[in-house]
CSV table of C-alpha atoms in Angstrom, one decimal:
chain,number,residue,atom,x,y,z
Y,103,UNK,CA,-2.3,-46.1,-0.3
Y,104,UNK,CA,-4.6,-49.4,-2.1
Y,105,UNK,CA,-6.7,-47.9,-4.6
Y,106,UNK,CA,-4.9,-44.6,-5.4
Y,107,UNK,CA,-4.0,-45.2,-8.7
Y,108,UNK,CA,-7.5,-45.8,-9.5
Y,109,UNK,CA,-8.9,-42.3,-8.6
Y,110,UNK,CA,-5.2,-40.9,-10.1
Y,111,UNK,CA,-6.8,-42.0,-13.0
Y,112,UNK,CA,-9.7,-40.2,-13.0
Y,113,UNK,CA,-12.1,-43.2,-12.9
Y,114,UNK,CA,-11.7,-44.7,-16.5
Y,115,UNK,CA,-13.7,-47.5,-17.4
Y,116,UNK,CA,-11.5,-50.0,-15.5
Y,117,UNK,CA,-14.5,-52.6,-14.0
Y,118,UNK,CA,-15.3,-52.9,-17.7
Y,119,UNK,CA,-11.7,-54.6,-18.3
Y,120,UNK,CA,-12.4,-58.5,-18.2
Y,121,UNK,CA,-8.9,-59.4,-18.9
Y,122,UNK,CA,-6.6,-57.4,-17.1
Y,123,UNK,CA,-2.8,-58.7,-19.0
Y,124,UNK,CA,0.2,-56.8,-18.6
Y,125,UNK,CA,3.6,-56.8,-20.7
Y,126,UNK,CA,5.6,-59.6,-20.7
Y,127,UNK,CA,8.3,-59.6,-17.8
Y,128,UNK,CA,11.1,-60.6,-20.8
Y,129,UNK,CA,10.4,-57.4,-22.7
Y,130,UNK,CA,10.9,-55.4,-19.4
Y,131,UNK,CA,14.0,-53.1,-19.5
Y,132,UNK,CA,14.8,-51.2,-16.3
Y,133,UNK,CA,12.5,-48.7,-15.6
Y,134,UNK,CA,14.6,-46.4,-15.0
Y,135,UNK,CA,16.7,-46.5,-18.2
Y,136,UNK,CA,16.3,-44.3,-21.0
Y,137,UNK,CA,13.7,-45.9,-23.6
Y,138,UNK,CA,11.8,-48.2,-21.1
Y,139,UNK,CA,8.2,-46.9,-22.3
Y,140,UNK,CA,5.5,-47.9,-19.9
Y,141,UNK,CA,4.3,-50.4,-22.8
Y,142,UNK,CA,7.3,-52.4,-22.1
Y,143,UNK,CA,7.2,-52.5,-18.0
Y,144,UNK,CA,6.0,-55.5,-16.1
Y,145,UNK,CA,3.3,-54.4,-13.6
Y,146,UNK,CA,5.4,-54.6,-10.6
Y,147,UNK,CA,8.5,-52.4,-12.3
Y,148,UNK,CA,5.2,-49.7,-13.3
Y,149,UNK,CA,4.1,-50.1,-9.7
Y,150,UNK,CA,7.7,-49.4,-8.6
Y,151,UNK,CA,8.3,-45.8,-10.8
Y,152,UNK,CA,4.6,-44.9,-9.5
Y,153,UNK,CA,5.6,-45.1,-5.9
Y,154,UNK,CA,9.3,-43.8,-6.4
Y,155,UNK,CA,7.8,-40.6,-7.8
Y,156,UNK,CA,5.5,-40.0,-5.5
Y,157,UNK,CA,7.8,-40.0,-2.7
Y,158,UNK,CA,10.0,-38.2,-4.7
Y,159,UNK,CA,7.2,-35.6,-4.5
Y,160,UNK,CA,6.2,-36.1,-1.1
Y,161,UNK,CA,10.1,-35.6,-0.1
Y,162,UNK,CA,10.0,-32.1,-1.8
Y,163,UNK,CA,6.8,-31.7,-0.3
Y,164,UNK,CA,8.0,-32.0,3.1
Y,165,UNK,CA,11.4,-30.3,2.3
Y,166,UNK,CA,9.4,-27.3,1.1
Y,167,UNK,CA,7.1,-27.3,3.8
Y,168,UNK,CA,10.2,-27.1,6.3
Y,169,UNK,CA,11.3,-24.0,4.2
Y,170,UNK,CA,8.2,-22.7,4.6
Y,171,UNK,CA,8.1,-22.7,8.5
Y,172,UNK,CA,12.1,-21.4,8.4
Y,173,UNK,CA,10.3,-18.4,6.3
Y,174,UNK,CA,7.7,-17.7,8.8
Y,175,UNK,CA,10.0,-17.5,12.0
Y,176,UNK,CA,12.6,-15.5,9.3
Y,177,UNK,CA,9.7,-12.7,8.5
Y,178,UNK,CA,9.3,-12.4,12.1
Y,179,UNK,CA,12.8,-12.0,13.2
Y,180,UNK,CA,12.8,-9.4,10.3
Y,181,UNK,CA,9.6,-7.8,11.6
Y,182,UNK,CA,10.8,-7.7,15.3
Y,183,UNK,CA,14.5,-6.6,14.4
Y,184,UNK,CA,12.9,-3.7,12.5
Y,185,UNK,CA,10.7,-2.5,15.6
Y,186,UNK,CA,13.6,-2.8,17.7
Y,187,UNK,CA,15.9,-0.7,15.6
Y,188,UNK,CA,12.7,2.0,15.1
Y,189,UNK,CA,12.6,2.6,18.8
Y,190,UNK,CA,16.2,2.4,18.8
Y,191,UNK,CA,17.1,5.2,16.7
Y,192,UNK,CA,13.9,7.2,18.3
Y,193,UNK,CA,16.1,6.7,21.7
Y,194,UNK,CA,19.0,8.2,19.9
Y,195,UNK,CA,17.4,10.8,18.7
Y,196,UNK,CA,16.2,12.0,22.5
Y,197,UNK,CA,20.0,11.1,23.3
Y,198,UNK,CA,20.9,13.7,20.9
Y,199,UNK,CA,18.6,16.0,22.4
Y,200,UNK,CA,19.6,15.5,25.7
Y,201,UNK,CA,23.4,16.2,24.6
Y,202,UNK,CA,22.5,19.1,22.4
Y,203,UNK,CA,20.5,20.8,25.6
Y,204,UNK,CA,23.7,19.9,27.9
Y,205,UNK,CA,26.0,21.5,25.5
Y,206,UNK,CA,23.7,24.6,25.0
Y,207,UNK,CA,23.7,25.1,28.8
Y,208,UNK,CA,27.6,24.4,29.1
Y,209,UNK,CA,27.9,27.1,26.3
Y,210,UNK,CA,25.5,29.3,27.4
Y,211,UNK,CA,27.4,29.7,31.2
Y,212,UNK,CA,30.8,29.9,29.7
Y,213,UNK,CA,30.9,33.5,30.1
Y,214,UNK,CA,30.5,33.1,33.9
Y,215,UNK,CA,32.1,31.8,37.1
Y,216,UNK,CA,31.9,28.0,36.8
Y,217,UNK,CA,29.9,26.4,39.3
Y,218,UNK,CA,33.4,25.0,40.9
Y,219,UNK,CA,34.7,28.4,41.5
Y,220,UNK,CA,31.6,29.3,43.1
Y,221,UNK,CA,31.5,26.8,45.4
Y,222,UNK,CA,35.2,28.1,46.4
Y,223,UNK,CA,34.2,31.5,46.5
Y,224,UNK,CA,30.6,30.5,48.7
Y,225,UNK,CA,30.5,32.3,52.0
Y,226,UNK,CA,28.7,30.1,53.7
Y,227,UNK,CA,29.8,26.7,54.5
Y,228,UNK,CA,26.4,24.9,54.3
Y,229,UNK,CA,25.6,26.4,51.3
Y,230,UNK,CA,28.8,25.7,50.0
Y,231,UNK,CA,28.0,22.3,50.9
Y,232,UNK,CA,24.8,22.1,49.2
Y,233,UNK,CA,26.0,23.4,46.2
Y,234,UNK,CA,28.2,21.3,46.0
Y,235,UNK,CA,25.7,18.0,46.3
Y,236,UNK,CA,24.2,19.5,43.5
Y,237,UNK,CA,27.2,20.1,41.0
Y,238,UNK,CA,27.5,16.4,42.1
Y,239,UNK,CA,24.8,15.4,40.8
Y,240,UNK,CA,24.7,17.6,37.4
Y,241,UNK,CA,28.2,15.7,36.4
Y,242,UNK,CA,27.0,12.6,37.1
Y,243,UNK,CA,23.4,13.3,35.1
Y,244,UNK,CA,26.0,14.5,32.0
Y,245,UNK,CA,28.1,11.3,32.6
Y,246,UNK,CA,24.6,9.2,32.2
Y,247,UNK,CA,23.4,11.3,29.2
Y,248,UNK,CA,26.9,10.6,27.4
Y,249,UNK,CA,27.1,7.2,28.6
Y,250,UNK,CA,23.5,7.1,27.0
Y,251,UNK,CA,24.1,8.5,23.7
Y,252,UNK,CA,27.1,6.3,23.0
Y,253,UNK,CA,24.8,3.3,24.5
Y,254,UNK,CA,21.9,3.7,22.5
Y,255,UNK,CA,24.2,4.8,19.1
Y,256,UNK,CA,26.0,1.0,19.6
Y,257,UNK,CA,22.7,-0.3,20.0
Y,258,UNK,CA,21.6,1.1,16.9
Y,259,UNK,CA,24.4,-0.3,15.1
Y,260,UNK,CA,24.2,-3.7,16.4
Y,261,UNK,CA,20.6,-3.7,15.1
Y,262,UNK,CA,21.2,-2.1,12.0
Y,263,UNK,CA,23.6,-5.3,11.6
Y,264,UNK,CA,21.3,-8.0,13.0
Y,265,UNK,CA,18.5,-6.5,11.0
Y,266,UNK,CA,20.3,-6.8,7.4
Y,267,UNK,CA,21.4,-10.2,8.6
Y,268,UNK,CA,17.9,-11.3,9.1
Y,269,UNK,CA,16.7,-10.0,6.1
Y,270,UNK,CA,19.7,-11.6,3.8
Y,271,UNK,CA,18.7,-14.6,5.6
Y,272,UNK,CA,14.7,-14.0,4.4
Y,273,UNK,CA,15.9,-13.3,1.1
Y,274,UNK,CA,18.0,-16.9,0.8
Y,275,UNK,CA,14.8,-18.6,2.5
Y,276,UNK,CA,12.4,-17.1,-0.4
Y,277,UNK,CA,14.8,-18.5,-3.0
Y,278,UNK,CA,15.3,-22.1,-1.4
Y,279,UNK,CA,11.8,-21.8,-1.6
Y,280,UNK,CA,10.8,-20.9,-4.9
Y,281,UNK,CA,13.1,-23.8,-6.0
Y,282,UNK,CA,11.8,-26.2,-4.0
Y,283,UNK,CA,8.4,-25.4,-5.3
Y,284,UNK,CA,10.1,-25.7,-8.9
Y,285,UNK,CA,11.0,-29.4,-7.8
Y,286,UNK,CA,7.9,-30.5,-6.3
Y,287,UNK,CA,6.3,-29.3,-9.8
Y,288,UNK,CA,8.7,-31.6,-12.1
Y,289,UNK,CA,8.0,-34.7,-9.8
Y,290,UNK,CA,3.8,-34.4,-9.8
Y,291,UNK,CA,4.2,-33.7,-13.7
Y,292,UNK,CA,6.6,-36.7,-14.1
Y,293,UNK,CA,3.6,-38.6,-12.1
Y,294,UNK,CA,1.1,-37.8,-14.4
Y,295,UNK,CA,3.2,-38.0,-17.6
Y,296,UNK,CA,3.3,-41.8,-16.1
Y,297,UNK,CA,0.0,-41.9,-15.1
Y,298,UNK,CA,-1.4,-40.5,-18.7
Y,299,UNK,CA,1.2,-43.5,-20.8
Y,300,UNK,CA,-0.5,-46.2,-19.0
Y,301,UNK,CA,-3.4,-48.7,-20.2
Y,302,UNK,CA,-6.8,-48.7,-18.2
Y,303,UNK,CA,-5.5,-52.6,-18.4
Y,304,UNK,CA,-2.2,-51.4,-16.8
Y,305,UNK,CA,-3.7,-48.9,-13.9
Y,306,UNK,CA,-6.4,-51.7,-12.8
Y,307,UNK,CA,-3.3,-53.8,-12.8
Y,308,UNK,CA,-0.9,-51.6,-11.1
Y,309,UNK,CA,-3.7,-50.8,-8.3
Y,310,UNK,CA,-4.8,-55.0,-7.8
Y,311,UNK,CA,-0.9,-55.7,-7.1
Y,312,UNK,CA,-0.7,-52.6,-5.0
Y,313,UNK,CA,-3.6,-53.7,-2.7
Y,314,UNK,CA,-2.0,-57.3,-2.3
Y,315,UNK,CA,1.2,-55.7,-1.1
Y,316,UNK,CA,-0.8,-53.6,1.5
Y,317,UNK,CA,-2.8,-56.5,2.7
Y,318,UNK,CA,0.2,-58.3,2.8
Y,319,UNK,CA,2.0,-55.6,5.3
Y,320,UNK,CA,-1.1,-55.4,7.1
Y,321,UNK,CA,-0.8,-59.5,7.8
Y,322,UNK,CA,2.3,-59.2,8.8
Y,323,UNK,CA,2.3,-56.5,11.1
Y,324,UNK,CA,-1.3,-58.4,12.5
Y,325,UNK,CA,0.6,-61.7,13.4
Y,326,UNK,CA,3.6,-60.2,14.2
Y,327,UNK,CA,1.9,-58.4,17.1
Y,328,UNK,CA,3.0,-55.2,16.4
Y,329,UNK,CA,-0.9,-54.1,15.7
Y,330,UNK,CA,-2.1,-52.3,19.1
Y,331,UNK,CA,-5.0,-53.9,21.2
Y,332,UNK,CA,-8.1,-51.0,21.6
Y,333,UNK,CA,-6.7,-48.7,23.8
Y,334,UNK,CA,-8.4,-45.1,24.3
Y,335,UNK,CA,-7.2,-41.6,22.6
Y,336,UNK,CA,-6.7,-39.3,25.4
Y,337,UNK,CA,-9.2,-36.2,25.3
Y,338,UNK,CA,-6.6,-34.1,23.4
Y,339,UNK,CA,-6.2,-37.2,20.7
Y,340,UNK,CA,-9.9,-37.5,20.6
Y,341,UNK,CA,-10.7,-34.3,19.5
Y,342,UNK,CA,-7.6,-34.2,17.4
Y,343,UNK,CA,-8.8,-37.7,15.7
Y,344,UNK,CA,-12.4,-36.1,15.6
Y,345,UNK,CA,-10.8,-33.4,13.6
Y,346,UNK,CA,-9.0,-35.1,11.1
Y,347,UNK,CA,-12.1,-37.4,10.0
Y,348,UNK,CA,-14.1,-34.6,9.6
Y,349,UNK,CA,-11.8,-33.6,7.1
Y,350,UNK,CA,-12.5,-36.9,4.6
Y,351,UNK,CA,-12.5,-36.5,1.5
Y,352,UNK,CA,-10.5,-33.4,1.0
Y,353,UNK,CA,-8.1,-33.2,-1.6
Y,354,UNK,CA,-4.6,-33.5,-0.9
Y,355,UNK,CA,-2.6,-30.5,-2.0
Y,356,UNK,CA,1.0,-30.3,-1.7
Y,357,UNK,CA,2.0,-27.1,0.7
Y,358,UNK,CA,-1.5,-26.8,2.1
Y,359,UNK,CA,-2.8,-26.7,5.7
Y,360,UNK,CA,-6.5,-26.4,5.1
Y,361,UNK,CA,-9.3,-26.0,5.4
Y,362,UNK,CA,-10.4,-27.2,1.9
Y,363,UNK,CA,-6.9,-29.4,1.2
Y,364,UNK,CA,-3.4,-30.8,3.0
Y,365,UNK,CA,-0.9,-32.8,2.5
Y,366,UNK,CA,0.3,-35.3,5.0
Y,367,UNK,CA,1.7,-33.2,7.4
Y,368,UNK,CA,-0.8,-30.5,6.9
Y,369,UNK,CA,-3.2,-32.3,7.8
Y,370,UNK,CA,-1.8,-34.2,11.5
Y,371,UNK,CA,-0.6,-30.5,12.4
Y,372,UNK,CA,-3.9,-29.2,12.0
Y,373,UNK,CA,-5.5,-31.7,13.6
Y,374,UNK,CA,-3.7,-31.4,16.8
Y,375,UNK,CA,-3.5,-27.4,16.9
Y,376,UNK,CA,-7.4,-28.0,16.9
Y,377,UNK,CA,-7.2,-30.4,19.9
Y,378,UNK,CA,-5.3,-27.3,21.9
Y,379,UNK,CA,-1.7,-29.0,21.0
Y,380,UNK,CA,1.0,-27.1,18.9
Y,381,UNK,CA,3.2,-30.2,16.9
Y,382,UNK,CA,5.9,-29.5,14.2
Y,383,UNK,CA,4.7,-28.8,10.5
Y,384,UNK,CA,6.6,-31.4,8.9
Y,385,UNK,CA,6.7,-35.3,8.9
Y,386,UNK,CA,10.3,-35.1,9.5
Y,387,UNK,CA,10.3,-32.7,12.5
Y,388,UNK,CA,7.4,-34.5,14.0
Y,389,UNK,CA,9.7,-37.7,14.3
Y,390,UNK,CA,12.7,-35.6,15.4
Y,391,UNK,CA,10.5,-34.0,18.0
Y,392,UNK,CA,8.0,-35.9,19.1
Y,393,UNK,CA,7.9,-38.4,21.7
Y,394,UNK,CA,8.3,-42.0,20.5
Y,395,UNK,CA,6.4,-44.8,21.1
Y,396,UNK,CA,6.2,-49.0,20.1
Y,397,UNK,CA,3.7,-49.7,16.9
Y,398,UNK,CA,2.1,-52.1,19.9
Y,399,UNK,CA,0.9,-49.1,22.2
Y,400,UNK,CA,-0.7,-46.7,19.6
Y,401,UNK,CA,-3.7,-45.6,20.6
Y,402,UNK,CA,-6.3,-42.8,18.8
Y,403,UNK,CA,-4.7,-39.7,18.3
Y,404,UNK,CA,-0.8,-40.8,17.9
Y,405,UNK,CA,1.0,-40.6,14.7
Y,406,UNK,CA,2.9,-42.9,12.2
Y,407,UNK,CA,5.6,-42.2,10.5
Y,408,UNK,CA,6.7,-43.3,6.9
Y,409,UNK,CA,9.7,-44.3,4.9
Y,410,UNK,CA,13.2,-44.3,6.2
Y,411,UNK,CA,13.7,-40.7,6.0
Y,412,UNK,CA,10.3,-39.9,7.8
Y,413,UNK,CA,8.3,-38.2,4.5
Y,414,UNK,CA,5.4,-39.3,4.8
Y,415,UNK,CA,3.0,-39.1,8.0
Y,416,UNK,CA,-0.4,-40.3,9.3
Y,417,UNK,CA,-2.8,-40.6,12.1
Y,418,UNK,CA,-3.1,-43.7,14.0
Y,419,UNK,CA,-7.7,-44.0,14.6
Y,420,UNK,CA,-8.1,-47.4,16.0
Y,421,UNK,CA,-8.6,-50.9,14.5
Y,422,UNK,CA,-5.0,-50.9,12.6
Y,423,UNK,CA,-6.4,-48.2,10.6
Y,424,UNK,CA,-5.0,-44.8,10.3
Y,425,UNK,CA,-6.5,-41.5,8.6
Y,426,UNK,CA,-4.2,-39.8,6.1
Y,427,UNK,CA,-4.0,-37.4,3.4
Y,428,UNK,CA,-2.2,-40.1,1.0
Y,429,UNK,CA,-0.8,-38.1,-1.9
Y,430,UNK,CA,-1.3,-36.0,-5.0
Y,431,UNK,CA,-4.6,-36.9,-6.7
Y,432,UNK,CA,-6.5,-38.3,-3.7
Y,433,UNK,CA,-8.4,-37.5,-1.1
Y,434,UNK,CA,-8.1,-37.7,3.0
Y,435,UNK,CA,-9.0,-41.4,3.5
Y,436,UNK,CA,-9.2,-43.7,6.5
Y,437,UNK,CA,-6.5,-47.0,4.7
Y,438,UNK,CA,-4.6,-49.8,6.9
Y,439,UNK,CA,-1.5,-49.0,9.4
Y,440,UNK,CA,0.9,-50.8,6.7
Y,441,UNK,CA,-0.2,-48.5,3.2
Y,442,UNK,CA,3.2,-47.2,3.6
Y,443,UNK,CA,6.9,-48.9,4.8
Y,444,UNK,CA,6.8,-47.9,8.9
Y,445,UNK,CA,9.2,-46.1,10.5
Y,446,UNK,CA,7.6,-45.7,13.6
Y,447,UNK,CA,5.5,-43.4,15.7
Y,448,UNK,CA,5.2,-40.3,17.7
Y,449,UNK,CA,2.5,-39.6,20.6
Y,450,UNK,CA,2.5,-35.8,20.4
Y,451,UNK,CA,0.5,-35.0,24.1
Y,452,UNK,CA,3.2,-36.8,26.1
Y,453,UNK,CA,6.3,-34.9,27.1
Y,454,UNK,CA,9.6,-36.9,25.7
Y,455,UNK,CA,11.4,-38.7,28.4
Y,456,UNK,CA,14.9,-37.3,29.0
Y,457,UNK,CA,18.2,-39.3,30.6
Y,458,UNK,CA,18.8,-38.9,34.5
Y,459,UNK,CA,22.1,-37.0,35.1
């Protein structure tokens, strides 16, 4: 997270600054009020908007992304349903046949002695009895092709129904979406509307007291001894590490998966579908669903979550360092465990432990 809001603003002449002064702190209004330009914002409150609207962002990032994958499984239902009523109504339709030749033959016998009377009527007993075995079994082969007809027409129906269902459902998805892409848009153009008010003074000073605060997590985290001793990825977090640094330096793009830009989530999925290891698509799922583990016992491969609401995710590569595709206007960097508030992490190639019954 140190250092973003240098490249966010595209590299203006900020070493050239020799005296880097922000507003006074007494002409600071609320930030958030109405009529609180960034002119009269102390560096901390400017700091503060910056990193509310980016995980305001990142929050509809996530939230879209989520839609996204609810989409995908929708289409599919849609796609499947659809097969499955084709062949249904193709299984009527030789149903129908089969009834329509049953009938013809009923019809076309009408004007002779039934097959009962016949049997009465049969001189000889063993005949009479294998006649009768076989009018048997031609009442129960029109019981099965009635039963069959009315089976395969309620089939029909009941995928007729599921089929509309699923696509309603598709339809609802498609709109969540395209709102939730409306949202992410407002909050990355409130961020650069910000970002283009401020002073190269202010944006060298807004990244020097964002850097202190990371180092500062960092040392805490360190002497707290929540930092993990050198333990080893496992072969599937190797490769899935190995993966994700290959990746430095690509821009981060809200919604993307790769290969040429990702987002947080994007990119930690990715990784580990590379290593051979399916994982949720979004930061929030991969807390729900992903086995948990202490900050102490992270080793090369596991991930750490962000932010009380789980937003923002990253992956864990060894010397308190993780690798992460930080937000809009940046690219995949390697930055300290602490660039973001912890929630915890996930160690996605280890079965979650469930309660004895």
């Amino acid at each position: 997270m140190s250092g973003m809001v240098l490249r966010l603003a595209c590299t203006t002449a900020l070493a050239a600054q020799a005296v880097l002064v922000p507003a006074p702190a007494a002409a600071a209004p609320d930030p958030q009020r109405p009529g609180a330009g960034p002119q009269q914002r102390t560096v901390s409150q400017l700091l503060t908007g910056l990193q509310q609207l980016y995980r305001q962002a990142e929050k509809a990032t996530e939230t879209y992304n989520a839609t996204a994958e609810k989409l995908k499984r929708q289409r599919a239902a849609v796609a499947r349903l659809d097969g499955e009523l084709a062949r249904a109504r193709l299984a009527l339709q030789d149903s129908r046949s089969d009834v329509g030749r049953l009938a013809r033959r009923q019809y076309q016998s009408s004007d002779s002695l039934g097959p009962y009377v016949r049997l009465l009527l049969a001189p000889d007993p063993q005949h009479a009895l294998d006649e009768g075995h076989v009018i048997g079994e031609l009442a129960r082969t029109q019981a099965r092709t009635v039963t069959r007809l009315t089976d395969t027409e309620k089939r029909r129906d009941t995928l007729a129904r599921l089929a509309r269902k699923a696509l309603d459902s598709r339809l609802t998805l498609a709109d969540q979406q395209r709102k939730q892409r409306d949202a992410v848009q407002k909050k990355l153009a409130d961020v650069e509307r910000l970002l283009a008010s401020l002073t190269p003074a202010q944006l060298a000073a807004v990244a020097a007291l964002e850097q202190r605060g990371v180092t500062a997590a960092q040392q805490k985290l360190a002497t707290s001894g929540s930092l993990p001793a050198g333990r080893l990825a496992s072969p599937e977090g190797a490769l899935a590490v190995r993966y994700a640094m290959d990746q430095l330096g690509k821009p981060y793009q809200w919604g993307a998966q790769g290969p040429d830009a990702y987002d947080c989530s994007g990119l930690t999925s990715q990784a580990w579908g590379h290593a051979g290891r399916s994982i949720p698509r979004t930061s929030q799922e991969q807390w729900q669903r992903l086995t948990r583990i202490p900050l102490s016992e992270l080793r090369p491969g596991d991930l750490v979550v962000y932010f009380p609401d789980a937003t923002h995710v990253a992956m864990y590569v060894g010397n308190g360092n993780v690798v992460q595709a930080p937000r809009p206007g940046a690219g995949i960097e390697v930055s300290p465990l602490a660039s973001n508030p912890v929630l915890g992490a996930v160690r996605p190639d280890q079965a979650p432990v469930t309660e004895a019954r």
